[in-house]
Amino acid sequence: MKVPFYDIKAQYDELQQPIDAAVHEVISSGTYTISGGKHCLQLEEAVAKFHQTKHAISLNSGTDALRILMDSAGIGPGDEVITTAFTFVASVETIMQTGAAPVFADIELDTLQIDPRSIEAAITPRTKAIMPVHLFGQMADVDAISAIAKRHNLIVIEDTAQAIGSRHNGVPAGNFGIGAGLSFYVTKNLGAAGDAGMILTNDDAIAESCRSIRVHGMGRERYYYDHLGYTSRMDEVQAAFLHVKLSALEKWNNRRAQLAAIYEEVLADSNLKLLKTLPGNNHTYHQYAVLCERRDELQAELRKAEVDSMIYYPVPIHKHLPYKGCKIGPTGLARSEEAANTVLCLPVHPHLQEDQVQFAAEQAKNFSLNLVAR
Ligand SMILES: Cc1ncc(COP(=O)(O)O)c(C=O)c1O
């Protein structure tokens, strides 16, 4: 049975009529990119409500969301920002682009989230910020991270690219620091028809600075500049498209959790290591990940059964050329490296049928048992 990793087209098919109408309205209006465009404002208002933040600032990507947040928070040369090496590269490249130095803390292997003890061990007099990444759809240990930040007077910037709709004790991501970056990259739980992202913040001054930096640093008056900025606006077409899809997001996130529960049940007596959801977290399953020592063989077997899988991430960031000189905290990165060698993500998108997930889970279980027997 074919079990595809993504089905983006099925999302469009489900919402075809309202998407076509919304996109047609923008294209026929002739207004495609404008500061304060109607569709961007509408989306910002809806996402701010969904994540219970005071401000939401629509952008061209999640990468620029992180970068602009750090610029607005005054992070730059001489500063250190503690983050994880087991993430998508954007979390780290944006720190480097500000002129600050990323410092890597290790992760916990039972959640793959950044380890608060490793963060605390990596703090130096230069540390200015912590960037937890809410990896694969569940939030990092935000209680512990907030406590560390408070104790050491540090800024927290949440990389929420993979965790739209995720909450801790009912409080949505984006409320645990000075601001958060969302990504609407095509394959995310809420995916645009191309690239798009958003900043969430409760801080008025940060919001004002982010709004300015996204359009060349322009102030309230046109062609007067207050900051060094970028071209980072969201297009009206993307905003209209995303606004329609947002209406289905909670349902799709719940569906992902239902499908993940099938994996949990079937894989409970496999030889795969399953991950934990931290107490108080709701998991939105951007990915359903398992750990397997013979991961590459498992993936090859699954491929033969037409079950897709992906390796996020095969190499931790500190091993890539541009990041080889980056500072590693005193606890080392043994667990990040082990995760990179053993993690495998199984299909969990909302348009899979139960029998497809059951099949994928049974294949993974059987292969894991056979691999050990061999
Ligand atoms: C953890 C993480 N951070 C940042 C980003 C950057 O987002 P974007 O691709 O929208 O620039 C992504 C997404 O690709 C991501 O997964």
PDB file of C-alpha atoms and ligand atoms in Angstrom, residues 61-63 66 87-88 90-91 133 159 161-162 183-185 188 196 313, ligand 1:
ATOM      1  CA  SER A  61       9.382  33.489   5.407  1.00  0.00           C
ATOM      2  CA  GLY A  62      10.033  31.984   8.803  1.00  0.00           C
ATOM      3  CA  THR A  63      13.727  32.615   8.299  1.00  0.00           C
ATOM      4  CA  LEU A  66      13.744  34.944  13.232  1.00  0.00           C
ATOM      5  CA  THR A  87      17.208  21.669  13.872  1.00  0.00           C
ATOM      6  CA  PHE A  88      16.671  23.122  10.422  1.00  0.00           C
ATOM      7  CA  ALA A  90      17.548  28.588   9.532  1.00  0.00           C
ATOM      8  CA  SER A  91      17.530  28.624  13.341  1.00  0.00           C
ATOM      9  CA  VAL A 133      13.151  25.340  18.639  1.00  0.00           C
ATOM     10  CA  ASP A 159      11.557  29.192  16.797  1.00  0.00           C
ATOM     11  CA  ALA A 161       8.382  27.337  12.577  1.00  0.00           C
ATOM     12  CA  GLN A 162       7.230  23.739  13.102  1.00  0.00           C
ATOM     13  CA  SER A 183       6.933  29.380   9.004  1.00  0.00           C
ATOM     14  CA  PHE A 184       4.250  28.775   6.390  1.00  0.00           C
ATOM     15  CA  TYR A 185       6.609  26.857   4.104  1.00  0.00           C
ATOM     16  CA  LYS A 188       4.324  22.971   7.271  1.00  0.00           C
ATOM     17  CA  ALA A 196       5.669  32.843   3.860  1.00  0.00           C
ATOM     18  CA  TYR A 313      18.008  15.769  10.185  1.00  0.00           C
TER      19      TYR A 313
HETATM   20  C1  LIG B   1      12.925  24.847  12.732  1.00  0.00           C
HETATM   21  C2  LIG B   1      12.789  25.787  11.587  1.00  0.00           C
HETATM   22  N1  LIG B   1      13.228  27.056  11.718  1.00  0.00           N
HETATM   23  C3  LIG B   1      13.109  27.950  10.723  1.00  0.00           C
HETATM   24  C4  LIG B   1      12.557  27.610   9.509  1.00  0.00           C
HETATM   25  C5  LIG B   1      12.545  28.609   8.425  1.00  0.00           C
HETATM   26  O1  LIG B   1      11.301  28.841   7.856  1.00  0.00           O
HETATM   27  P1  LIG B   1      11.138  29.203   6.299  1.00  0.00           P
HETATM   28  O2  LIG B   1      11.438  27.987   5.509  1.00  0.00           O
HETATM   29  O3  LIG B   1       9.722  29.653   6.202  1.00  0.00           O
HETATM   30  O4  LIG B   1      12.087  30.313   6.015  1.00  0.00           O
HETATM   31  C6  LIG B   1      12.070  26.301   9.330  1.00  0.00           C
HETATM   32  C7  LIG B   1      11.382  25.876   8.100  1.00  0.00           C
HETATM   33  O5  LIG B   1      11.722  25.555   7.091  1.00  0.00           O
HETATM   34  C8  LIG B   1      12.214  25.365  10.380  1.00  0.00           C
HETATM   35  O6  LIG B   1      11.794  24.107  10.239  1.00  0.00           O
END
